[in-house]
Coordinates of C-alpha atoms in Angstrom, one line a residue:
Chain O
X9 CA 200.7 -75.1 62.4
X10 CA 197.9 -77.2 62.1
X11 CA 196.4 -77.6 58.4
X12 CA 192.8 -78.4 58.6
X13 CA 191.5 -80.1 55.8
X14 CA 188.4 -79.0 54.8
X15 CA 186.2 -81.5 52.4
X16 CA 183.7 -80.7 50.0
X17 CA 181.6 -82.3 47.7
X18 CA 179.8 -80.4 45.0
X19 CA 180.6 -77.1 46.6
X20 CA 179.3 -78.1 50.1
X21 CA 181.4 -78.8 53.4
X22 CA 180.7 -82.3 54.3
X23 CA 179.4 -81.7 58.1
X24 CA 176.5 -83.6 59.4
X25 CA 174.3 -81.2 60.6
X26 CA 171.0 -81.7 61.8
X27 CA 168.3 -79.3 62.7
X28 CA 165.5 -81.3 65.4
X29 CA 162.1 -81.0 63.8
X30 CA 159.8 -81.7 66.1
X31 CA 156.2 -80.1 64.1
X32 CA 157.0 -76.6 65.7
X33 CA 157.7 -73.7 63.8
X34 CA 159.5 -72.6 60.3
X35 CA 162.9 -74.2 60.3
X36 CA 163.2 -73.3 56.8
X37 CA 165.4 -70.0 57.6
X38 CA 167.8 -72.5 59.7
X39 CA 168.2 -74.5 56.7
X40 CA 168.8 -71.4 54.8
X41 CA 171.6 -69.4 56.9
X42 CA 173.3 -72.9 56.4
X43 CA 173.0 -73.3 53.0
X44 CA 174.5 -69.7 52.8
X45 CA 177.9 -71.0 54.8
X46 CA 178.0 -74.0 52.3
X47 CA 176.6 -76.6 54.7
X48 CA 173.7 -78.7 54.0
X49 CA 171.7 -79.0 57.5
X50 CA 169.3 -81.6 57.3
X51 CA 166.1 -82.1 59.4
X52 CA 165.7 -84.9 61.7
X53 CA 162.0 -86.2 62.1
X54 CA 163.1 -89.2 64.4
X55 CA 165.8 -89.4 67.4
X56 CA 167.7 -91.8 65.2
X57 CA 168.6 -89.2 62.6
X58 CA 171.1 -88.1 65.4
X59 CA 173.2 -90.9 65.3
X60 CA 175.7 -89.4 63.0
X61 CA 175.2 -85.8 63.1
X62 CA 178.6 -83.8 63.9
X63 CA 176.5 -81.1 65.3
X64 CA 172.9 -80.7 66.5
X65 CA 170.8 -77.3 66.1
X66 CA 167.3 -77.2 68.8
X67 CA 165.0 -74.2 67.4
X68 CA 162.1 -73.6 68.4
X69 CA 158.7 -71.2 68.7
X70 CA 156.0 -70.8 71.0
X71 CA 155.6 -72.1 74.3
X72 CA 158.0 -73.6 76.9
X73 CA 155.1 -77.0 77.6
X74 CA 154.5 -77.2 73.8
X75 CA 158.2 -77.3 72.7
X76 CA 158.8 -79.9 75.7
X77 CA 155.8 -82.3 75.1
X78 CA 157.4 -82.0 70.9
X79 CA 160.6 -83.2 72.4
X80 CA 159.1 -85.8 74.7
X81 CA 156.9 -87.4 72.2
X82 CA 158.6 -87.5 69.6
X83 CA 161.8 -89.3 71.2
X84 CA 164.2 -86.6 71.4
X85 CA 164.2 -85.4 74.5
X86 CA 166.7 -88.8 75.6
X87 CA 168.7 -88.7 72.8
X88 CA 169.7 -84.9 73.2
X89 CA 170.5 -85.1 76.4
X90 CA 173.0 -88.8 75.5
X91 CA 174.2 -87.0 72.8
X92 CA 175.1 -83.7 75.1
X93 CA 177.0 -86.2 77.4
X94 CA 179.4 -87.2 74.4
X95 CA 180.7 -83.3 74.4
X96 CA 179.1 -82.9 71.3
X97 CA 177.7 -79.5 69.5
X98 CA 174.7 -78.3 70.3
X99 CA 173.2 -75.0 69.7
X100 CA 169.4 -74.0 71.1
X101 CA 167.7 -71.0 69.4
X102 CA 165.6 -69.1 71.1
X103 CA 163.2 -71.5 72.7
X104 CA 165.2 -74.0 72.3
X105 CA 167.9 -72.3 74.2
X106 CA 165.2 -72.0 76.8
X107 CA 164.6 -75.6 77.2
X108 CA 168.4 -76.7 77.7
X109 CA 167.9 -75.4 81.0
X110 CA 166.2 -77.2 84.5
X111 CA 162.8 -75.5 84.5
X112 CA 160.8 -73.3 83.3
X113 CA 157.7 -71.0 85.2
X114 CA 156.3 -70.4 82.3
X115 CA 152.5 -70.9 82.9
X116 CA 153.0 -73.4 85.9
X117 CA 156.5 -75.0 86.2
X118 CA 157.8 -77.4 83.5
X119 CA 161.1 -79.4 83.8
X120 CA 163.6 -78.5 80.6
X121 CA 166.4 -80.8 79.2
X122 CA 168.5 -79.8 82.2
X123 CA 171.8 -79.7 80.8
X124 CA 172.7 -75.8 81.7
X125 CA 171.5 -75.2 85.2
X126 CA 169.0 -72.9 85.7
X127 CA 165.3 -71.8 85.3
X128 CA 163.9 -69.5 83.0
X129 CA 161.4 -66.8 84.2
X130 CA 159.3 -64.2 83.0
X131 CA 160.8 -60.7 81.5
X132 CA 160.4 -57.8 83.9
X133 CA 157.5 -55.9 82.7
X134 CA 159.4 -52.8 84.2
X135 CA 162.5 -51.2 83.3
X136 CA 165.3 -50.3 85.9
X137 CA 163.4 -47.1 86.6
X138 CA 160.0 -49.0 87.2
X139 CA 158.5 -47.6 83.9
X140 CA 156.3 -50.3 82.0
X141 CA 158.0 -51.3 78.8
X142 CA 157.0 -53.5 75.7
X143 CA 157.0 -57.2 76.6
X144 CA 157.6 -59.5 74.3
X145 CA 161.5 -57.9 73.6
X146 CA 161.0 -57.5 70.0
X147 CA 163.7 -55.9 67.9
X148 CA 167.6 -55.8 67.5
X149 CA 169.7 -55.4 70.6
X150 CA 173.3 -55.2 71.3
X151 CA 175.6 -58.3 72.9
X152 CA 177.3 -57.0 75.8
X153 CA 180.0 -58.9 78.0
X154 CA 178.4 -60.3 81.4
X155 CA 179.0 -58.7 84.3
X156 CA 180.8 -61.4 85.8
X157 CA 183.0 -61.8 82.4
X158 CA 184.3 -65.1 83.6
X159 CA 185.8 -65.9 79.6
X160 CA 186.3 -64.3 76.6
X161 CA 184.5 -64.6 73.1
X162 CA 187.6 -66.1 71.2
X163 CA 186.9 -70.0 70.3
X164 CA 183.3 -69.5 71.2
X165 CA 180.4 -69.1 68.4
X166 CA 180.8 -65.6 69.1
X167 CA 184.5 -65.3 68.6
X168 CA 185.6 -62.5 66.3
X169 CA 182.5 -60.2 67.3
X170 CA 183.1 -57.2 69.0
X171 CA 180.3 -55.8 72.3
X172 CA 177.9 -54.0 70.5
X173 CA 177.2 -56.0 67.4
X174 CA 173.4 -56.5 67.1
X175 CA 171.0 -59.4 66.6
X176 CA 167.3 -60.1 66.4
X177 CA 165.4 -61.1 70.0
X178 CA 162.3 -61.8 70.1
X179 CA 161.1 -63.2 73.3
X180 CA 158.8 -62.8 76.6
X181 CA 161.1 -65.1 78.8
X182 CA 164.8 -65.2 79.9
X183 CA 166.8 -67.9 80.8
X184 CA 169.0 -67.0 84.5
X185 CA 172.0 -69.9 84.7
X186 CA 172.6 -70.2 88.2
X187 CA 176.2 -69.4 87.9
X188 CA 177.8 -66.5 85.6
X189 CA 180.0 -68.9 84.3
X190 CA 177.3 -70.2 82.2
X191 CA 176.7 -66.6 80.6
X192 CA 178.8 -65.8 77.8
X193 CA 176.8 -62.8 76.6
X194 CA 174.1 -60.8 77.5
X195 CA 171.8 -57.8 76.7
X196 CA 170.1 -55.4 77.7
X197 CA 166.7 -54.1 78.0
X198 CA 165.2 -51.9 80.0
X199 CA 168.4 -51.4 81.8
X200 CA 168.1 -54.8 83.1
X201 CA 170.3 -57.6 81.8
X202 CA 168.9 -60.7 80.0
X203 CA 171.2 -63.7 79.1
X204 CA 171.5 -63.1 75.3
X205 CA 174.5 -66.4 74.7
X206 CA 174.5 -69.1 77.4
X207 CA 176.9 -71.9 77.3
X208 CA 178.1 -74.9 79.0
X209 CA 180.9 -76.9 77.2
X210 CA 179.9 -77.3 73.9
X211 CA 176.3 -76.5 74.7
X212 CA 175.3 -73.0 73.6
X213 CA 172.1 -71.6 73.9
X214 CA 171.5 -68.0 71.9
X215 CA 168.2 -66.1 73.2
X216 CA 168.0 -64.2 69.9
X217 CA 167.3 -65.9 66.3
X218 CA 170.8 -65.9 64.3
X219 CA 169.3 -66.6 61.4
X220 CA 167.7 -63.5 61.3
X221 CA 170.2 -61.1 62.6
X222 CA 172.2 -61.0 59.6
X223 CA 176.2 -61.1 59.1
X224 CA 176.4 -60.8 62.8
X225 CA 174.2 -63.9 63.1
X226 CA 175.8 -65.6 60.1
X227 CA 179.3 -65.0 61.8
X228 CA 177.9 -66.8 64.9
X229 CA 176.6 -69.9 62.6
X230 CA 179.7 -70.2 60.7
X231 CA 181.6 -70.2 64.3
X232 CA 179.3 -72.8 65.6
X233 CA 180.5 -74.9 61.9
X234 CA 184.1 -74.5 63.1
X235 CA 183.4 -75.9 66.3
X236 CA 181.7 -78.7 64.7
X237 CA 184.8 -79.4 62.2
X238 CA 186.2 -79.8 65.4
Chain I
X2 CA 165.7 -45.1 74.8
X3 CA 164.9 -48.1 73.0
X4 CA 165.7 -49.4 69.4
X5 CA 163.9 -47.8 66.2
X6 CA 163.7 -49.7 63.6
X7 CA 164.3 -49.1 60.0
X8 CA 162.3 -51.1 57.5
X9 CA 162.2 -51.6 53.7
X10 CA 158.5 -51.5 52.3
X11 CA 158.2 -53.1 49.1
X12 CA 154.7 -53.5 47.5
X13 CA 154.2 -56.4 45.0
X14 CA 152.1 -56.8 42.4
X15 CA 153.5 -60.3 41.0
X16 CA 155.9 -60.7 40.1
X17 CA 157.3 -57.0 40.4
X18 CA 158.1 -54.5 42.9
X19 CA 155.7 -51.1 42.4
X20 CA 154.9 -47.6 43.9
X21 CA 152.4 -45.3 43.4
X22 CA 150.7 -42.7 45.1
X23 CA 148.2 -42.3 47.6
X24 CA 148.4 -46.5 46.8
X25 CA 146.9 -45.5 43.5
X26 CA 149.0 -45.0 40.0
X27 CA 151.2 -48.1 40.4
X28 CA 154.9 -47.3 38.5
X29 CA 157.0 -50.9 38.2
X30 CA 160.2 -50.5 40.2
X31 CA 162.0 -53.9 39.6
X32 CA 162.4 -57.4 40.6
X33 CA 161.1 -58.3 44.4
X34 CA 164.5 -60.5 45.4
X35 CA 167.1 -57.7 44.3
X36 CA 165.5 -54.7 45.8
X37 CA 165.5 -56.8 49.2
X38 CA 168.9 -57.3 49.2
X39 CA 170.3 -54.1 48.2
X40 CA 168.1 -52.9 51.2
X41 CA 169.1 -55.5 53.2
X42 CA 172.9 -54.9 52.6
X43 CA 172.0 -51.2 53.2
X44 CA 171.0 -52.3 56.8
X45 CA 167.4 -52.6 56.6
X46 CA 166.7 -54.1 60.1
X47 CA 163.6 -55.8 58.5
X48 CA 161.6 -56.5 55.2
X49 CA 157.9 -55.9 54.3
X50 CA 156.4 -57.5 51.6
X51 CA 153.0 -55.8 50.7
X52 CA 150.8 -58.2 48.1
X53 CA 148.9 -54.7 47.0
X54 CA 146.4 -56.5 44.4
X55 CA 146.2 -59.8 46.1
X56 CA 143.1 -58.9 48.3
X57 CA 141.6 -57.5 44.9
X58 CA 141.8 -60.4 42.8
X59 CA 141.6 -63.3 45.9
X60 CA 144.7 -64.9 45.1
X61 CA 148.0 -64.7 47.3
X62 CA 151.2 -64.9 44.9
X63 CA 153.9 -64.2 47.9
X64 CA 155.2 -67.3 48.8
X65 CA 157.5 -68.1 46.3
X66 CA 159.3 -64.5 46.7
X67 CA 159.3 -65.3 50.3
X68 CA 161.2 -68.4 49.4
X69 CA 163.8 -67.0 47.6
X70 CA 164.3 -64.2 49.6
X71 CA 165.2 -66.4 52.6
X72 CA 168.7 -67.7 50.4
X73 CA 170.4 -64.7 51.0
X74 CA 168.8 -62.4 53.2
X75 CA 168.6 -62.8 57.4
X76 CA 166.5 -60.2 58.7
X77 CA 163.0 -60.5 59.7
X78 CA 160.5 -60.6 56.7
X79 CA 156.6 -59.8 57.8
X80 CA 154.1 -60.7 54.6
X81 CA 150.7 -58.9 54.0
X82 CA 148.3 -58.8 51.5
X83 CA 145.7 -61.2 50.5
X84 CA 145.8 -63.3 53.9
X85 CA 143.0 -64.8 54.5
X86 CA 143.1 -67.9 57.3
X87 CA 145.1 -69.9 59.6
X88 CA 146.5 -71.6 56.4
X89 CA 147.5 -69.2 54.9
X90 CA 149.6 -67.6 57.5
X91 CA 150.5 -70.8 58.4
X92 CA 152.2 -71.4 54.5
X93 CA 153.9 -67.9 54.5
X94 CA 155.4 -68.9 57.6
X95 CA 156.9 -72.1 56.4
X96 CA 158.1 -70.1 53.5
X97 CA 160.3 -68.2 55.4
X98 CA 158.1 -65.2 56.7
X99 CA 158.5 -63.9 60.2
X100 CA 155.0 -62.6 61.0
X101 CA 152.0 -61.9 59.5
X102 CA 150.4 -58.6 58.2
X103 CA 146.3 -58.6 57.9
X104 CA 144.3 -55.9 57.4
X105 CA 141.2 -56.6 54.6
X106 CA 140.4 -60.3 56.4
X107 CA 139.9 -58.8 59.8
X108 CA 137.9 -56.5 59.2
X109 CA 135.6 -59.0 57.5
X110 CA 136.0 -61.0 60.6
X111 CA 138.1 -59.5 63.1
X112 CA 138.3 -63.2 65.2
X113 CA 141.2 -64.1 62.4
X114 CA 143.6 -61.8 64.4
X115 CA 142.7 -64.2 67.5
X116 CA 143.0 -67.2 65.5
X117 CA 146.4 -66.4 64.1
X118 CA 148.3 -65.4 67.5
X119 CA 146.8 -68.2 69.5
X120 CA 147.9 -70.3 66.9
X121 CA 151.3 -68.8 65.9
X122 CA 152.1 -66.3 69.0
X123 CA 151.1 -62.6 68.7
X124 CA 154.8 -61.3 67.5
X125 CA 153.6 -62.8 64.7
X126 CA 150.1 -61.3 64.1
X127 CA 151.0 -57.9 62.9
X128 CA 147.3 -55.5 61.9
X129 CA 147.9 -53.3 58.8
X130 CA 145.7 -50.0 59.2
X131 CA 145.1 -47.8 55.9
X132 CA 144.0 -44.8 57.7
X133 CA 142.7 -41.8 56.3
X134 CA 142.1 -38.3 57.3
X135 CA 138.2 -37.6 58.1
X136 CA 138.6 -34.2 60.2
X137 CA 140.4 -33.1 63.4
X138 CA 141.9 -36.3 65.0
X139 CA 139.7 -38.5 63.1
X140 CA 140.6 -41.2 60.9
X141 CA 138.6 -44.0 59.0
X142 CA 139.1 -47.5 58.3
X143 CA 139.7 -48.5 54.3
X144 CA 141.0 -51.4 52.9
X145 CA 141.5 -53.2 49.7
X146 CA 144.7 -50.2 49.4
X147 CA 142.4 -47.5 50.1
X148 CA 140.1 -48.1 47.6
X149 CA 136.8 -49.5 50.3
X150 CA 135.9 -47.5 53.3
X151 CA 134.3 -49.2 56.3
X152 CA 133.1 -46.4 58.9
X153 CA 135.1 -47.6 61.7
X154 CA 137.4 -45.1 63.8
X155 CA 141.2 -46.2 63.6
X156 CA 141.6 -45.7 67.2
X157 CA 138.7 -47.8 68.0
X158 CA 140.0 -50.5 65.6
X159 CA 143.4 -50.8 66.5
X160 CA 142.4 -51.5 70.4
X161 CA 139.9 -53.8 69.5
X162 CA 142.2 -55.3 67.2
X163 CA 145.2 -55.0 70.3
X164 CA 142.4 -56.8 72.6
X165 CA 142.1 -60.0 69.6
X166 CA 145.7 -60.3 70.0
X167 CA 147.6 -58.4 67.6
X168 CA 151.0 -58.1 68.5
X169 CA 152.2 -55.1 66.2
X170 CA 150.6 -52.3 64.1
X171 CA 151.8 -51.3 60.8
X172 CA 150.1 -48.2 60.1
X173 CA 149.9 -46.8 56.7
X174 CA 148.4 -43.2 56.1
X175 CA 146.6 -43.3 52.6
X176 CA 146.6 -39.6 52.6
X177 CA 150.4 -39.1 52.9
X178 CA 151.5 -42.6 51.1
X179 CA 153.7 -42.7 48.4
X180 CA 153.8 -38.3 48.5
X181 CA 157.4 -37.8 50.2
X182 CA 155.7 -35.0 52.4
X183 CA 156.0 -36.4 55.2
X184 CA 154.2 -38.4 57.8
X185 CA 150.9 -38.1 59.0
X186 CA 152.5 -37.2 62.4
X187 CA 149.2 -37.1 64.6
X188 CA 148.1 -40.4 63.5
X189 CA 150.7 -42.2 64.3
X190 CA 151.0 -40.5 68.1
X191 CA 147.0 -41.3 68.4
X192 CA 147.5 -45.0 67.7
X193 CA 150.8 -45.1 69.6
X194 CA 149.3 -43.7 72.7
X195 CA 145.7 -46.4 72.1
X196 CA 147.7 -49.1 72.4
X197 CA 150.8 -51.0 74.3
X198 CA 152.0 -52.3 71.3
X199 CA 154.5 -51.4 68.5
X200 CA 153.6 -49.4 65.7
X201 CA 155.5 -49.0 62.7
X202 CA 154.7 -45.9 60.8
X203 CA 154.4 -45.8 56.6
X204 CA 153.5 -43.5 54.1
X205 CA 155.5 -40.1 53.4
X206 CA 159.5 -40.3 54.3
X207 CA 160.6 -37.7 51.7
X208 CA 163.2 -35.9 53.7
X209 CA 165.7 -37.9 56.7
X210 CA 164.2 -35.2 59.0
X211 CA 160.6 -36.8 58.7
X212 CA 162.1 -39.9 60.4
X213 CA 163.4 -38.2 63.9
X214 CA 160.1 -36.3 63.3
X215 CA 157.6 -39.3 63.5
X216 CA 160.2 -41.4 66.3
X217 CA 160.2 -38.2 68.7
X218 CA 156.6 -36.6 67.9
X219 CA 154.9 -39.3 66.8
X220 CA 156.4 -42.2 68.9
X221 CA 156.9 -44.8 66.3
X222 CA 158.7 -47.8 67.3
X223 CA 159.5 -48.6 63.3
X224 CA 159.7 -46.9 60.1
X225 CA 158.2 -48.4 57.0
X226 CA 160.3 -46.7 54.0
X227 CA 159.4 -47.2 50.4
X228 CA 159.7 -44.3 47.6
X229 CA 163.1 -42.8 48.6
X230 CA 164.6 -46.0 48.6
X231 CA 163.0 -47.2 45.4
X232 CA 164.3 -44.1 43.5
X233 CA 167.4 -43.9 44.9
X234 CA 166.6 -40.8 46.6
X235 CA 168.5 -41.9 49.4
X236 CA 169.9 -45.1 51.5
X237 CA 168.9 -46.6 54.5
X238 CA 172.6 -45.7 55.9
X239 CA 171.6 -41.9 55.2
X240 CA 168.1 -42.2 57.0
X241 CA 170.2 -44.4 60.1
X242 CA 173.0 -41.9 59.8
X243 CA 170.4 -38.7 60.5
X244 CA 168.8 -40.8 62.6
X245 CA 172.1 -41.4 65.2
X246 CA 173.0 -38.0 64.7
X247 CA 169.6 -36.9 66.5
X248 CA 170.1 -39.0 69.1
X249 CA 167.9 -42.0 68.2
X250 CA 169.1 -45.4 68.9
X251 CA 169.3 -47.4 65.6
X252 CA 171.2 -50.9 64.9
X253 CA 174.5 -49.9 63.5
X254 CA 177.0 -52.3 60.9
X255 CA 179.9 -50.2 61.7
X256 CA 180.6 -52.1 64.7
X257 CA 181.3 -55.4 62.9

């Protein structure tokens, strides 16, 4: 048996996790879901926050050019991707799952971080049936098993959930891995599947916001802490 | 069939929750940060905040309920009331809200609805309607929580408002608000069918049959639910539970 031994300090587990702020969007509900789990995620304004951090969280808002350009400038786009060769933790939320992939054709073609292979493309606007249906997916959907299940949820962020637990998406764009191995969950909408949990080692990449999908999501953040204890 | 929503509706008035009728006759209901949660462990799928005096005295006193809310609550929060630029969308937003509610600023100058989803996306640029009855299929414009009328046509408004950018409707019927009678049933199918967008229906649930009734005949995508859950008349598990029995999709916690 192994014991871990957790350590605390005035109530909070002493991980070094660090959210990338790079001037998009409110990262103030990351912090929060965190805080919740007893773990004081920091923000990191410059690459070199990164140094130390045990685990590294990549939100994100908006557009697929914007987000990159925030990465570029601002000196993180290099130090993700060193810090993703070291097997470390990574989690991207919602666009920031979108831009651990290759590309993007999201108004013209943009190269991503590249470190889950893939593109992302636009939603369908029809369903399976060809009926028009509301794009951006806005709402609370239900995680479903790929159709290639190539691995199971245990030891995963989304170990200890069960197919049908909901979370929040909000999105016009899906990321497509080039392999199924990649996909660890999906959803779907209009009848057609859209990669809801994408993961590559310790990279994971959710589509949906967990800090906003409530004990599911919290569940999936407090997994993502034990893999980072790791 | 897709997802309905179910959503809690408080109104403010700073720093308490209240509820009147008709948005008139305000009655305190309690503290902002504990009704959200109780709704929220009740399986609200999202929050409303409605400032209801802050467009009346120019002042917007959200933000720090916002704040706290985000500590223990993780569902989408959308903030109205009192908004009245880029900044101050932009502030709510960095206080934890998820999108934006306006209804009294855009009418004054309806290019705010473009300014705030070119700026923050248009999931986040939600227009609040007060509609109100005016004959067969008609419906006028107020504002200021029914208390100003404008002339304009709803249905004219909310595609003009669609067209600026708006990414969701939350439509609130002044005549059936805060009464428990029911929804305003043809209002909300006559903005559902205007516009491509989600509409979230408010003002009436008294009964768990008015919620299948305004999903299947008036084609909301969400329910805004405020009284019966302030009085205790019911939860939101009895309003999901009728809900799934009808055959309406609805997030469930009993999977977990």
């Amino acid at each position: 048996m192994r014991i871990v031994m957790e350590l605390t300090l005035g109530g909070w587990i002493m991980l070094n996790i660090k959210i990338i702020d790079y001037g998009i969007g409110n990262l103030l509900s990351v912090i929060r879901a965190f805080e919740y789990l007893d773990v004081r995620a920091e923000l990191a304004k410059v690459p070199e926050e990164l140094k130390y951090a045990d685990a590294i969280i990549l939100p994100g808002v908006g557009a697929f050019e914007k987000g990159m350009q925030g990465l570029v400038n601002s000196g993180f786009y290099e130090t993700i991707i060193e810090y993703a060769k070291k097997g470390l933790p990574i989690m991207g939320i919602c666009l920031g799952m979108q831009m651990l992939m290759d590309e993007s054709y999201e108004f013209g073609v943009h190269k991503g971080l590249g470190l889950i292979p893939g593109k992302v493309v636009p939603i369908q606007s029809t369903t399976i049936d060809g009926e028009q249906h509301k794009i951006p997916h806005i709402g609370w959907n239900e995680l479903i098993l790929p159709e290639q299940k190539v691995e199971e949820w245990d030891k995963t962020i989304l170990s200890g959930l069960t197919q049908r637990n909901s979370v929040y998406f909000i999105h016009s764009y899906t990321a497509m891995p080039i392999e199924s191995r990649y996909r660890l969950a999906d959803t779907l909408y209009g009848g057609r599947r859209l990669s809801a949990v994408i993961r590559n080692g310790n990279i994971y990449g959710c589509q949906f916001h967990p800090e906003k999908s409530g004990q599911v999501g919290i569940d999936i953040l407090s997994n993502f802490i034990n893999i980072a204890k790791k | 069939m897709k997802n309905i929503r179910v959503i809690a509706r408080l109104d403010i008035k700073a720093p308490n929750v209240v509820k009147g009728i008709h948005l008139e006759g305000l009655r305190k209901i309690g503290n902002p940060n504990e009704l959200a949660l109780r709704y929220y462990e009740q399986g609200a799928d999202e929050i409303i905040y409605m400032d209801i005096v802050a467009s009346l005295y120019n002042r917007n006193s959200l933000e720090d309920i916002v704040r706290d809310t985000t500590r223990d609550i993780f569902i989408p929060i959308t903030v109205a009331g009192g908004i009245r630029s880029v900044e101050d969308a932009r502030n709510l937003l960095n206080a934890g809200a998820d999108k934006i509610a306006i209804n009294t600023a855009a009418i004054k100058d309806p290019n705010i609805i473009r300014e705030i989803s070119q700026t923050f996306g248009s999931q986040c640029m939600v227009i609040s309607i007060e509609a109100k009855k005016q004959g067969d299929k008609k419906w006028e414009v107020y504002y200021d929580n029914g208390r100003e009328r404008t002339g304009i046509d709803v249905i004219e408004w909310v595609k003009k408002a669609y067209e600026l950018g708006a990414g969701e409707v939350l439509l609130t019927s002044i005549d059936k608000e805060g009464t428990k009678k029911g929804f305003d049933i043809e209002l909300v199918k006559a903005v559902s069918e205007a516009v491509p967008i989600p509409v979230i229906a408010s003002g009436g649930l008294g009964k768990k049959e008015d919620f299948s009734k305004v999903v299947y005949e008036g084609q909301a995508d969400a329910v805004a639910i405020g009284s019966v859950l302030h009085y205790n008349q019911m939860t939101i598990q009895d309003i999901k539970q009728d809900a799934y029995s009808n055959g309406i999709n609805i997030r469930r916690m009993d999977y977990a």
